[in-house]
Structure formats: structure tokens, C-alpha cells
Short mmCIF file of C-alpha atoms and ligand atoms in Angstrom, two decimals:
data_model
loop_
_atom_site.label_atom_id
_atom_site.label_comp_id
_atom_site.label_asym_id
_atom_site.label_seq_id
_atom_site.Cartn_x
_atom_site.Cartn_y
_atom_site.Cartn_z
CA MET A 11 29.47 -24.12 8.32
CA ILE A 12 28.32 -26.33 5.47
CA ALA A 13 27.73 -30.04 5.18
CA PHE A 14 26.61 -32.11 2.24
CA SER A 15 24.50 -35.18 1.98
CA ALA A 16 22.43 -36.80 -0.74
CA MET A 17 19.00 -35.28 -1.18
CA THR A 18 16.41 -38.01 -0.81
CA SER A 19 13.18 -36.33 0.25
CA THR A 20 11.52 -32.98 0.85
CA GLY A 21 10.65 -31.71 4.27
CA PHE A 22 10.91 -33.65 7.51
CA SER A 23 10.67 -37.43 7.39
CA GLN A 24 12.16 -40.59 8.85
CA PRO A 25 13.10 -42.49 5.69
CA HIS A 26 16.21 -44.19 7.08
CA THR A 27 17.55 -44.46 10.60
CA GLY A 28 16.47 -41.08 11.85
CA LEU A 29 14.73 -37.81 11.18
CA GLU A 30 15.93 -35.96 8.10
CA CYS A 31 15.33 -32.49 6.71
CA ASP A 32 15.36 -32.49 2.91
CA GLY A 33 17.58 -35.56 3.02
CA VAL A 34 20.05 -34.21 5.60
CA ALA A 35 20.25 -36.03 8.95
CA VAL A 36 18.90 -33.79 11.71
CA ALA A 37 21.29 -35.44 14.18
CA GLU A 38 24.26 -34.44 12.02
CA ILE A 39 23.23 -30.77 12.12
CA ALA A 40 22.49 -30.91 15.85
CA GLU A 41 25.94 -32.39 16.55
CA ALA A 42 27.60 -29.60 14.59
CA VAL A 43 25.55 -26.65 15.87
CA GLY A 44 24.40 -27.82 19.31
CA THR A 45 20.92 -27.65 20.82
CA PRO A 46 18.40 -26.14 21.08
CA LEU A 47 18.27 -25.10 17.44
CA TYR A 48 15.78 -24.35 14.71
CA ILE A 49 16.10 -26.17 11.38
CA ASN A 50 14.26 -24.68 8.40
CA SER A 51 13.56 -26.50 5.15
CA ALA A 52 13.91 -24.18 2.16
CA ALA A 53 12.18 -26.76 -0.05
CA LEU A 54 9.11 -26.93 2.20
CA LEU A 55 8.93 -23.17 2.53
CA ARG A 56 9.15 -22.83 -1.22
CA SER A 57 6.44 -25.41 -1.85
CA ARG A 58 4.13 -23.87 0.77
CA PHE A 59 4.58 -20.46 -0.82
CA LEU A 60 4.04 -21.78 -4.34
CA ALA A 61 0.92 -23.72 -3.32
CA LEU A 62 -0.72 -20.44 -2.34
CA GLU A 63 0.76 -18.50 -5.23
CA GLN A 64 -0.28 -20.97 -7.92
CA ALA A 65 -3.81 -21.35 -6.55
CA PHE A 66 -4.52 -17.80 -7.75
CA GLY A 67 -3.88 -18.81 -11.37
CA ASP A 68 -3.86 -15.68 -13.48
CA TYR A 69 -6.10 -13.68 -11.13
CA PRO A 70 -4.21 -10.52 -10.03
CA HIS A 71 -2.91 -10.92 -6.50
CA ALA A 72 0.03 -10.33 -4.17
CA LEU A 73 1.23 -12.49 -1.27
CA HIS A 74 2.44 -10.17 1.45
CA TYR A 75 4.23 -12.54 3.82
CA ALA A 76 3.38 -11.66 7.43
CA MET A 77 6.89 -11.19 8.75
CA LYS A 78 5.77 -11.45 12.35
CA ALA A 79 5.58 -15.22 11.88
CA ASN A 80 9.34 -15.36 11.33
CA SER A 81 11.39 -12.37 10.23
CA MET A 82 14.81 -14.02 9.93
CA LEU A 83 16.67 -12.40 7.04
CA ALA A 84 17.22 -15.78 5.39
CA ILE A 85 13.50 -16.50 5.37
CA VAL A 86 12.31 -13.05 4.34
CA GLY A 87 15.01 -13.04 1.63
CA LEU A 88 13.82 -16.39 0.29
CA ILE A 89 10.23 -15.13 0.10
CA GLN A 90 11.49 -12.05 -1.73
CA GLN A 91 13.33 -14.24 -4.26
CA LEU A 92 10.19 -16.30 -4.78
CA GLY A 93 8.34 -13.18 -5.86
CA GLY A 94 6.47 -12.52 -2.63
CA ALA A 95 5.86 -9.20 -0.93
CA ALA A 96 5.91 -8.21 2.75
CA ASP A 97 3.50 -7.39 5.57
CA ALA A 98 5.44 -5.62 8.32
CA ASN A 99 4.02 -5.00 11.78
CA SER A 100 6.56 -2.44 12.98
CA ILE A 101 9.06 0.00 11.54
CA TRP A 102 11.73 -2.53 12.52
CA GLU A 103 10.13 -5.25 10.42
CA ILE A 104 10.04 -2.71 7.57
CA ASP A 105 13.78 -2.21 8.06
CA VAL A 106 14.39 -5.98 7.89
CA ALA A 107 12.15 -6.28 4.83
CA ARG A 108 14.24 -3.67 3.04
CA ARG A 109 17.49 -5.37 4.09
CA ALA A 110 16.05 -8.56 2.60
CA GLY A 111 15.57 -6.78 -0.71
CA PHE A 112 11.97 -5.56 -0.63
CA LEU A 113 11.18 -2.13 -2.02
CA PRO A 114 8.76 0.14 -0.15
CA LYS A 115 6.14 -0.50 -2.84
CA ASP A 116 6.25 -4.19 -1.88
CA ILE A 117 5.49 -3.54 1.79
CA VAL A 118 2.23 -3.02 3.66
CA PHE A 119 2.51 -1.65 7.19
CA THR A 120 -0.01 -3.22 9.57
CA GLY A 121 -0.35 -3.09 13.34
CA VAL A 122 -2.74 -1.83 15.96
CA GLY A 123 -0.29 0.56 17.61
CA LYS A 124 2.10 2.38 15.31
CA SER A 125 3.93 5.02 17.31
CA GLY A 126 4.40 8.60 16.14
CA ASP A 127 8.08 7.83 15.48
CA GLU A 128 7.24 4.76 13.43
CA LEU A 129 4.73 6.70 11.32
CA ALA A 130 7.15 9.60 10.86
CA GLN A 131 9.68 7.14 9.42
CA ALA A 132 7.14 5.13 7.42
CA VAL A 133 5.20 7.86 5.60
CA PRO A 134 8.14 9.26 3.59
CA LEU A 135 9.04 5.76 2.36
CA GLY A 136 6.04 5.59 0.06
CA LEU A 137 4.87 2.13 1.12
CA LYS A 138 2.25 0.18 -0.80
CA ALA A 139 -0.13 1.03 2.04
CA ILE A 140 -0.32 1.84 5.68
CA ASN A 141 -3.19 -0.24 7.05
CA VAL A 142 -4.94 2.23 9.32
CA GLU A 143 -6.48 1.06 12.59
CA SER A 144 -8.33 4.16 13.81
CA ALA A 145 -9.52 7.69 13.02
CA GLY A 146 -6.75 9.05 15.23
CA GLU A 147 -4.07 7.15 13.37
CA LEU A 148 -5.41 8.45 10.06
CA ASP A 149 -5.16 12.01 11.42
CA ARG A 150 -1.55 11.43 12.48
CA ILE A 151 -0.61 10.02 9.07
CA GLU A 152 -2.32 12.95 7.36
CA ALA A 153 -0.41 15.49 9.46
CA ILE A 154 2.93 13.88 8.55
CA ALA A 155 2.05 13.63 4.85
CA LYS A 156 0.91 17.26 4.79
CA ARG A 157 4.10 18.43 6.43
CA LEU A 158 6.13 16.51 3.84
CA GLY A 159 3.98 17.63 0.93
CA GLN A 160 3.28 13.98 0.12
CA VAL A 161 0.22 11.85 -0.48
CA ALA A 162 0.15 8.84 1.83
CA ARG A 163 -1.38 5.59 0.54
CA VAL A 164 -3.69 4.18 3.18
CA ALA A 165 -5.98 1.19 3.62
CA VAL A 166 -8.63 1.19 6.33
CA ARG A 167 -8.69 -1.94 8.48
CA VAL A 168 -12.33 -2.77 9.04
CA ASN A 169 -13.43 -4.93 11.96
CA PRO A 170 -16.17 -7.07 10.39
CA ASP A 171 -17.34 -8.68 13.65
CA ILE A 172 -16.73 -12.20 12.32
CA ASP A 173 -15.80 -15.05 14.67
CA ALA A 174 -12.63 -16.77 13.40
CA LYS A 175 -13.38 -19.72 15.73
CA SER A 176 -9.72 -19.88 16.67
CA HIS A 177 -8.02 -19.52 20.08
CA PRO A 178 -9.36 -16.33 21.77
CA HIS A 179 -5.82 -14.93 22.04
CA ILE A 180 -5.44 -14.96 18.27
CA SER A 181 -8.97 -14.09 17.14
CA THR A 182 -9.04 -10.50 15.99
CA GLY A 183 -12.20 -9.94 13.96
CA LEU A 184 -14.83 -9.58 16.67
CA LYS A 185 -15.93 -6.16 17.81
CA ILE A 186 -14.75 -6.95 21.35
CA ASN A 187 -11.20 -7.13 19.91
CA LYS A 188 -8.90 -4.12 19.80
CA PHE A 189 -8.33 -4.35 16.05
CA GLY A 190 -9.62 -2.19 13.22
CA VAL A 191 -12.51 0.21 12.84
CA PRO A 192 -16.15 -0.98 13.23
CA VAL A 193 -18.01 -1.14 9.93
CA ASP A 194 -20.19 1.97 10.34
CA ALA A 195 -17.32 4.05 11.67
CA ALA A 196 -15.19 2.84 8.74
CA ARG A 197 -17.84 4.04 6.27
CA GLU A 198 -17.80 7.46 7.94
CA LEU A 199 -14.02 7.60 8.04
CA ILE A 200 -13.74 6.68 4.38
CA ALA A 201 -16.28 9.40 3.48
CA THR A 202 -13.97 12.01 5.07
CA LEU A 203 -11.18 11.02 2.67
CA ARG A 204 -12.77 12.91 -0.23
CA GLU A 205 -11.62 16.14 1.34
CA ARG A 206 -8.19 15.03 2.48
CA PRO A 207 -5.76 15.53 -0.41
CA SER A 208 -2.75 14.26 1.57
CA LEU A 209 -4.32 10.82 1.82
CA THR A 210 -5.35 8.36 -0.84
CA LEU A 211 -7.45 5.33 -0.01
CA VAL A 212 -6.03 2.37 -1.91
CA ALA A 213 -7.76 -0.54 -0.17
CA ILE A 214 -9.84 -1.84 2.66
CA HIS A 215 -8.31 -4.46 4.93
CA VAL A 216 -9.60 -7.22 7.19
CA HIS A 217 -7.76 -9.78 9.29
CA ILE A 218 -10.05 -11.83 11.50
CA GLY A 219 -7.52 -14.03 13.25
CA SER A 220 -4.87 -16.69 12.98
CA GLN A 221 -4.77 -20.50 12.89
CA ILE A 222 -8.20 -20.60 11.25
CA THR A 223 -8.89 -24.20 10.31
CA SER A 224 -12.37 -24.04 8.78
CA LEU A 225 -13.35 -22.31 5.58
CA ASP A 226 -16.49 -20.53 6.77
CA PRO A 227 -14.91 -17.61 8.67
CA LEU A 228 -12.39 -17.04 5.86
CA ARG A 229 -15.16 -17.15 3.26
CA GLY A 230 -17.21 -14.77 5.42
CA ALA A 231 -14.35 -12.27 5.64
CA ALA A 232 -13.81 -12.41 1.87
CA ALA A 233 -17.52 -11.94 1.17
CA PHE A 234 -17.61 -9.06 3.59
CA ILE A 235 -14.69 -7.22 2.02
CA ALA A 236 -15.97 -7.84 -1.52
CA GLY A 237 -19.39 -6.49 -0.54
CA MET A 238 -17.92 -3.42 1.05
CA ALA A 239 -15.65 -2.78 -1.95
CA MET A 240 -18.70 -2.89 -4.27
CA GLU A 241 -20.63 -0.58 -1.97
CA LEU A 242 -17.73 1.90 -1.98
CA ARG A 243 -17.43 1.71 -5.75
CA HIS A 244 -21.13 2.47 -6.14
CA GLY A 245 -20.66 5.39 -3.77
CA GLY A 246 -17.91 6.78 -5.99
CA VAL A 247 -14.94 5.44 -4.01
CA PRO A 248 -12.91 3.08 -6.21
CA LEU A 249 -10.22 0.89 -4.63
CA GLU A 250 -6.96 -0.45 -6.09
CA TYR A 251 -7.22 -3.80 -4.32
CA VAL A 252 -8.68 -5.58 -1.28
CA ASP A 253 -6.47 -6.91 1.54
CA ILE A 254 -7.93 -10.01 3.18
CA GLY A 255 -5.20 -10.43 5.81
CA GLY A 256 -3.71 -13.75 6.87
CA GLY A 257 -5.05 -16.47 9.08
CA LEU A 258 -5.01 -19.75 7.16
CA GLY A 259 -4.26 -22.46 9.71
CA ILE A 260 -2.07 -25.54 9.52
CA SER A 261 -2.53 -29.02 10.94
CA TYR A 262 -0.47 -29.35 14.10
CA ASP A 263 -1.88 -32.77 15.00
CA GLY A 264 -2.54 -34.38 11.64
CA THR A 265 -6.29 -33.68 11.46
CA PRO A 266 -7.22 -32.21 8.08
CA VAL A 267 -7.49 -28.43 7.77
CA VAL A 268 -8.36 -26.12 4.89
CA GLU A 269 -5.88 -26.57 2.05
CA PRO A 270 -4.33 -23.52 0.36
CA ALA A 271 -6.18 -24.25 -2.91
CA ALA A 272 -9.58 -24.38 -1.19
CA TYR A 273 -8.79 -21.21 0.72
CA VAL A 274 -7.75 -19.29 -2.37
CA GLY A 275 -10.73 -20.74 -4.26
CA ALA A 276 -13.07 -19.29 -1.65
CA LEU A 277 -11.33 -15.90 -1.85
CA LEU A 278 -11.60 -15.90 -5.63
CA ASP A 279 -15.28 -16.89 -5.56
CA ALA A 280 -16.04 -13.94 -3.31
CA VAL A 281 -13.79 -11.28 -4.83
CA ARG A 282 -13.81 -12.12 -8.56
CA PRO A 283 -17.09 -10.21 -9.17
CA THR A 284 -15.34 -7.02 -8.02
CA GLY A 285 -12.45 -7.55 -10.45
CA LEU A 286 -10.14 -6.16 -7.78
CA PRO A 287 -6.68 -7.60 -7.17
CA ILE A 288 -6.39 -9.60 -3.94
CA VAL A 289 -3.72 -9.02 -1.32
CA ILE A 290 -3.30 -11.63 1.39
CA GLU A 291 -0.95 -11.58 4.38
CA PRO A 292 -0.15 -15.22 5.09
CA GLY A 293 2.37 -16.06 7.78
CA ARG A 294 1.86 -19.39 9.49
CA SER A 295 0.60 -21.26 6.42
CA ILE A 296 3.89 -20.59 4.63
CA VAL A 297 6.51 -21.03 7.34
CA GLY A 298 4.75 -23.02 10.10
CA PRO A 299 5.42 -26.56 8.85
CA ALA A 300 8.78 -25.57 7.35
CA ALA A 301 10.84 -25.70 10.58
CA ILE A 302 11.49 -27.90 13.58
CA LEU A 303 12.93 -27.03 16.95
CA VAL A 304 15.54 -29.63 17.93
CA ALA A 305 16.20 -30.22 21.61
CA ARG A 306 18.25 -32.65 23.67
CA VAL A 307 17.00 -34.63 26.64
CA ILE A 308 18.79 -33.34 29.72
CA ASP A 309 17.01 -35.26 32.45
CA ILE A 310 14.39 -37.92 32.95
CA LYS A 311 12.59 -38.41 36.25
CA PRO A 312 9.51 -40.27 37.45
CA ARG A 313 6.21 -38.41 37.17
CA ASN A 314 3.57 -40.92 38.18
CA ALA A 315 2.91 -44.63 37.92
CA VAL A 316 2.62 -44.53 34.15
CA SER A 317 4.82 -41.69 32.93
CA ASP A 318 8.09 -39.82 33.36
CA PHE A 319 9.06 -36.17 33.05
CA VAL A 320 11.48 -35.62 30.19
CA VAL A 321 13.34 -32.36 30.71
CA ILE A 322 14.62 -31.01 27.40
CA ASP A 323 16.90 -28.06 26.66
CA ALA A 324 14.17 -26.10 24.86
CA GLY A 325 11.11 -24.64 26.49
CA MET A 326 8.92 -21.57 26.60
CA THR A 327 11.95 -19.38 25.92
CA GLU A 328 12.47 -20.99 22.51
CA LEU A 329 8.83 -21.89 21.72
CA MET A 330 6.25 -20.00 23.72
CA ARG A 331 3.16 -21.34 21.97
CA PRO A 332 2.40 -24.30 24.27
CA ALA A 333 2.74 -22.16 27.42
CA LEU A 334 0.88 -19.17 25.99
CA TYR A 335 -1.97 -20.79 24.08
CA GLY A 336 -1.91 -24.41 25.24
CA ALA A 337 -0.80 -25.09 21.67
CA PHE A 338 -0.08 -28.65 20.55
CA HIS A 339 3.11 -29.47 18.64
CA ARG A 340 4.05 -33.01 17.67
CA ILE A 341 7.26 -34.23 19.29
CA GLU A 342 9.33 -36.85 17.46
CA VAL A 343 12.37 -38.74 18.59
CA VAL A 344 15.17 -38.00 16.13
CA ARG A 345 16.72 -41.50 16.33
CA PRO A 346 14.15 -43.79 17.91
CA ARG A 347 15.56 -46.61 20.05
CA ALA A 348 14.17 -50.10 19.96
CA GLY A 349 11.89 -51.06 22.83
CA ALA A 350 8.37 -50.54 24.10
CA GLU A 351 6.96 -47.02 23.74
CA ARG A 352 6.63 -45.01 26.93
CA HIS A 353 4.44 -42.17 28.23
CA TYR A 354 6.24 -38.88 28.76
CA GLU A 355 5.54 -35.29 29.81
CA PHE A 356 8.02 -33.13 27.88
CA VAL A 357 9.00 -30.09 29.92
CA GLY A 358 11.41 -27.21 29.38
CA PRO A 359 14.18 -25.96 31.66
CA VAL A 360 12.53 -22.66 32.62
CA CYS A 361 11.39 -22.01 36.21
CA GLU A 362 7.66 -21.89 35.40
CA SER A 363 5.16 -24.70 35.74
CA SER A 364 3.61 -23.57 32.46
CA ASP A 365 6.86 -24.51 30.74
CA VAL A 366 5.47 -27.76 29.35
CA VAL A 367 6.24 -28.43 25.70
CA GLY A 368 4.18 -31.59 25.25
CA ARG A 369 1.72 -33.20 27.65
CA ASP A 370 1.03 -36.92 27.85
CA ARG A 371 3.03 -38.04 24.84
CA VAL A 372 3.89 -41.57 23.83
CA THR A 373 7.24 -42.11 22.09
CA ALA A 374 10.07 -44.57 21.71
CA PRO A 375 12.00 -44.99 24.99
CA LEU A 376 14.31 -42.07 25.70
CA GLU A 377 17.63 -41.67 27.44
CA VAL A 378 19.48 -38.57 28.57
CA GLY A 379 21.34 -37.14 25.56
CA ASP A 380 18.76 -38.21 22.98
CA LEU A 381 17.48 -35.67 20.47
CA VAL A 382 13.83 -34.79 19.92
CA ALA A 383 12.23 -32.60 17.25
CA ILE A 384 9.28 -30.33 17.94
CA ARG A 385 7.40 -30.12 14.67
CA ASP A 386 5.67 -27.22 12.90
CA ALA A 387 7.70 -24.66 14.83
CA GLY A 388 8.42 -22.34 11.90
CA ALA A 389 5.76 -19.76 12.67
CA TYR A 390 5.72 -17.76 15.90
CA GLY A 391 8.49 -19.97 17.27
CA SER A 392 11.87 -18.28 17.11
CA ALA A 393 10.05 -14.99 16.42
CA MET A 394 8.60 -15.09 19.94
CA ALA A 395 11.70 -16.42 21.72
CA SER A 396 13.01 -14.56 24.75
CA ASN A 397 16.04 -14.27 27.03
CA TYR A 398 14.11 -15.25 30.16
CA ASN A 399 16.48 -17.02 32.58
CA ARG A 400 19.23 -15.42 30.44
CA ARG A 401 18.74 -18.17 27.95
CA PRO A 402 20.38 -17.25 24.62
CA LEU A 403 18.28 -16.98 21.47
CA PRO A 404 18.78 -20.27 19.62
CA PRO A 405 20.67 -20.64 16.35
CA GLU A 406 18.88 -21.22 13.05
CA VAL A 407 19.85 -23.44 10.17
CA MET A 408 18.47 -23.42 6.64
CA VAL A 409 18.62 -26.67 4.68
CA SER A 410 18.57 -26.14 0.95
CA ALA A 411 19.20 -28.65 -1.86
CA GLY A 412 20.96 -31.15 0.40
CA THR A 413 23.19 -28.50 1.98
CA TRP A 414 22.76 -26.73 5.29
CA ARG A 415 24.01 -23.41 6.52
CA LEU A 416 23.84 -21.49 9.76
CA THR A 417 21.50 -18.53 9.18
CA ARG A 418 21.77 -17.26 12.75
CA ARG A 419 24.42 -18.16 15.29
CA ARG A 420 23.53 -18.82 18.90
CA GLN A 421 23.35 -15.63 20.95
CA THR A 422 26.01 -15.29 23.67
CA VAL A 423 25.94 -13.63 27.07
CA ASP A 424 28.31 -11.05 25.58
CA ASP A 425 25.62 -10.24 22.99
CA MET A 426 23.07 -9.82 25.75
CA VAL A 427 25.11 -7.68 28.12
CA ALA A 428 26.46 -5.53 25.29
CA LEU A 429 23.21 -3.56 25.60
CA GLU A 430 23.62 -2.97 29.31
CA GLY A 431 25.44 -0.20 31.18
N1 LLP B 521 -1.99 -9.92 9.06
C1 LLP B 521 -2.23 -9.38 10.26
C2 LLP B 521 -2.76 -8.01 10.34
C3 LLP B 521 -1.97 -10.12 11.41
O1 LLP B 521 -2.20 -9.59 12.61
C4 LLP B 521 -1.45 -11.44 11.31
C5 LLP B 521 -1.15 -12.24 12.48
C6 LLP B 521 -1.21 -11.95 10.02
C7 LLP B 521 -1.50 -11.17 8.92
C8 LLP B 521 -0.66 -13.32 9.78
O2 LLP B 521 -1.52 -14.32 10.21
P1 LLP B 521 -1.21 -15.87 9.93
O3 LLP B 521 -1.35 -16.09 8.43
O4 LLP B 521 0.16 -16.16 10.40
O5 LLP B 521 -2.24 -16.58 10.72
N2 LLP B 521 1.51 -15.78 17.99
C9 LLP B 521 0.30 -16.44 17.57
C10 LLP B 521 -0.23 -15.90 16.27
C11 LLP B 521 -0.44 -14.40 16.26
C12 LLP B 521 -0.92 -13.88 14.94
C13 LLP B 521 -0.89 -12.40 14.91
N3 LLP B 521 -1.30 -11.80 13.69
C14 LLP B 521 0.54 -17.94 17.51
O6 LLP B 521 1.63 -18.38 17.87
O7 LLP B 521 -0.35 -18.71 17.17
#
């Protein structure tokens, strides 16, 4: 399914009579594909990726896109074409990364709970690194490598006990969190590697959290890893690179956040003295702003004296972030009607009171059948969608150079029950 229209602007904007994505009318795509649906802007994704990439200048680095943010083949494939690399959080993400064109040497394998089966499949691939989360996991990797007569490349994920000052559900760098190995234990673990010929330590890794909007925690994590890399070098343990994880936040509500250039500048300031290449694992900062979730108004009913409930055909099944983290996403009317703005509570169709997509919003007046766009839905949106209430996974569209194409069709009930006996 392909449609053409003149390319007038990049990203999502309302230059004419309604919301457009890279110059293509969102309403036109929604009419053709139906709602709810995700619309991705290739141009925005590309520019977000390049902003990070170019900020490194000629300093050696690799951007390992955190596939968990959105692992659609079309998106992972685009990152691959742009010269990125991959951060996979499961053996299944590794499989998708390879289908999208990545070689094992372009993939780091992260994740707090890699099963024995996943490790048994991952070790023989010869990945760039397996980011190890515990002494036990290191033992299990060693046993597999030994059995295969291979040397496994590992990075130790260190928990630096740094507060990311993000939502508690997505802060990972404090010692109360389940992630990584505490600093002293990491030193001891790394010391054991001298006598373990089936393992080679290529890096140390930190990831302190996600949606980090101030520079201090990110700077702190970079300083920490640079300091530890120097300490290891002085102790006779050289590294190939340092992996500083992901975490750079985006502005969901328009308030300024750390820009990619400032973020990378802080990383470079901290790590340059080590001379080591920098690996980062950005997810949200690349894909977050690059997609919208389009929904149709299916009902409007009175809420209180000043506002109405607007029931839309997308909810926590398509975008779980508001229900799970109380996350804020802007909601825009695709073709605003004339008339006084009104107060609305945007709710989804799912049988849960937490299924509220936007609280206390003020928009142009709405009628049943109107389209709305939920902004900045590209990261942890479709990736976290579910079939609750037997709702099908929504379709995805990629807009590129004034053309759009369906990159995932809508799931059907046949697709769902095909797995059942
Ligand atoms: N590396 C590791 C080891 C991670 O655990 C994560 C995210 C990333 C990189 C990418 O972080 P980013 O650059 O996207 O912040 N579902 C939540 C976010 C969970 C993040 C999990 N880990 C949300 O919707 O906000």
C-alpha cells in the first residue's frame, strides 16, 4: 500500500489543514489503514540518529540501538543502514537484529535474566559482547564457551549506585535495583578473569536508567566508568571500550531536556582521557519522537461540569506508558474543528480504570469519528503492546521521502488463535 504526496516538512507538524508526517496527511494514512495505528517518520528517526552520531565527531564510538524501544524490522533495518549497531535484550531480539542485517560483531547482548537456552545460543555466535549481570551468569557463559572450545567476549555490568532521578520503575543504577554487579564485587569478579581462558573481558558496562532529563546523572555514570577503566588499566586489565548504556531522555511535554550534543559532550569530556572507544545503547532518544499513535474518537460522554470523557480506540493495550508510569504524552487533534477549546479526559477502551491516555487535556472541540494523534510514541509504545481484551496488535506505517508504506499489518484473531490448541 503506497501513497504519494508532496514533501513539505520533516516530522510531525500542522502546516496546512491537519497533522502531517513528513508532508503526508496523517488522516489520509488513517483512512487507508484504519485505527489505531502507529506512524513512523523515517526522516525524524534518521535525524535523531545522526544528531547523536555526529556529536561524537571523529572520536571512536558505536551507537548500539537499544532494540527494546522498538524492534520492528523496518526500524532496526533503517538503523543498520545508517551505520548503527544493536543492543539486544533477548535471544529473540538478537534473531531480529540478524534478520535486519546486523552481524554478530555488531550486537551486544544485555539483560538481567538471560536463560541457559539463550546463553547456549548466544555464545557460539561470537557477539561483540555479552554484558554480564552476575558472577553466576559469568560461570554459565564460561561453561558453555569451554564446552565449545571458544573464548567468549564479555563485559561486566557494574551497578555504580547513581540515582538517575527518573521514574522509579525505570531507574536501574541504584544498589537497591536488580541490575548489574556492585562495584566491589565487580572488581573481584574481574580479577578472577585472569585465570579464565575461555573468557575475555572486553569492556565494563553501566546503564543507570531511562528517560534521564538532566545531565548530572549521565555525567556521573560516564565519570564513574572512565575512572574504573583507568583503575583497571593500572591494575593490568586493559579494556577494548567502555559501554555507557542508554538513558538519554526526550521532552514529552515541551520543557527543555538535555540535547544529544550536550550529552555526547559530557561523555567525551569524561572518557577522552582514557582514549577508549565509547559504546552507547540509546533507544528512546532515537525513536521516541519519531512516531505517533493515531486513534479515532469512538464515544464522548459527560465527565463533570467542566469536562467530558473522550473514549478513543487506542489505550493501554497499544500504549502502556500512561497506565504503567503515569507517563505524559501530548495529544493533538489531527484536523482541528473551529470552535472554543474544551476540556477532555482521553480514555482507552480497555476494562481498567488505569486505562487513561491523557488526563485533563484542552483541545479543539471533538466529535465521534475524529482522529487524534498521541505524540512521542515511538519508544516503548508498540514494543510494549499486548493482546489484552483480545485487542489485535496495531499496524505500523513508515513514512519516507513523501511516501508511506505498511511495515506491519494489523494482527487478526486468526493470527492470535493460530498459537492455541
Ligand atoms: N541499555 C540497557 C541495558 C537498558 O536496560 C535500556 C533500557 C537501554 C539501554 C535503553 O535506554 P533508553 O535509551 O531507551 O532510555 N519501558 C520504559 C523504559 C524501559 C527502559 C528499559 N531499559 C518506558 O516506557 O519508559
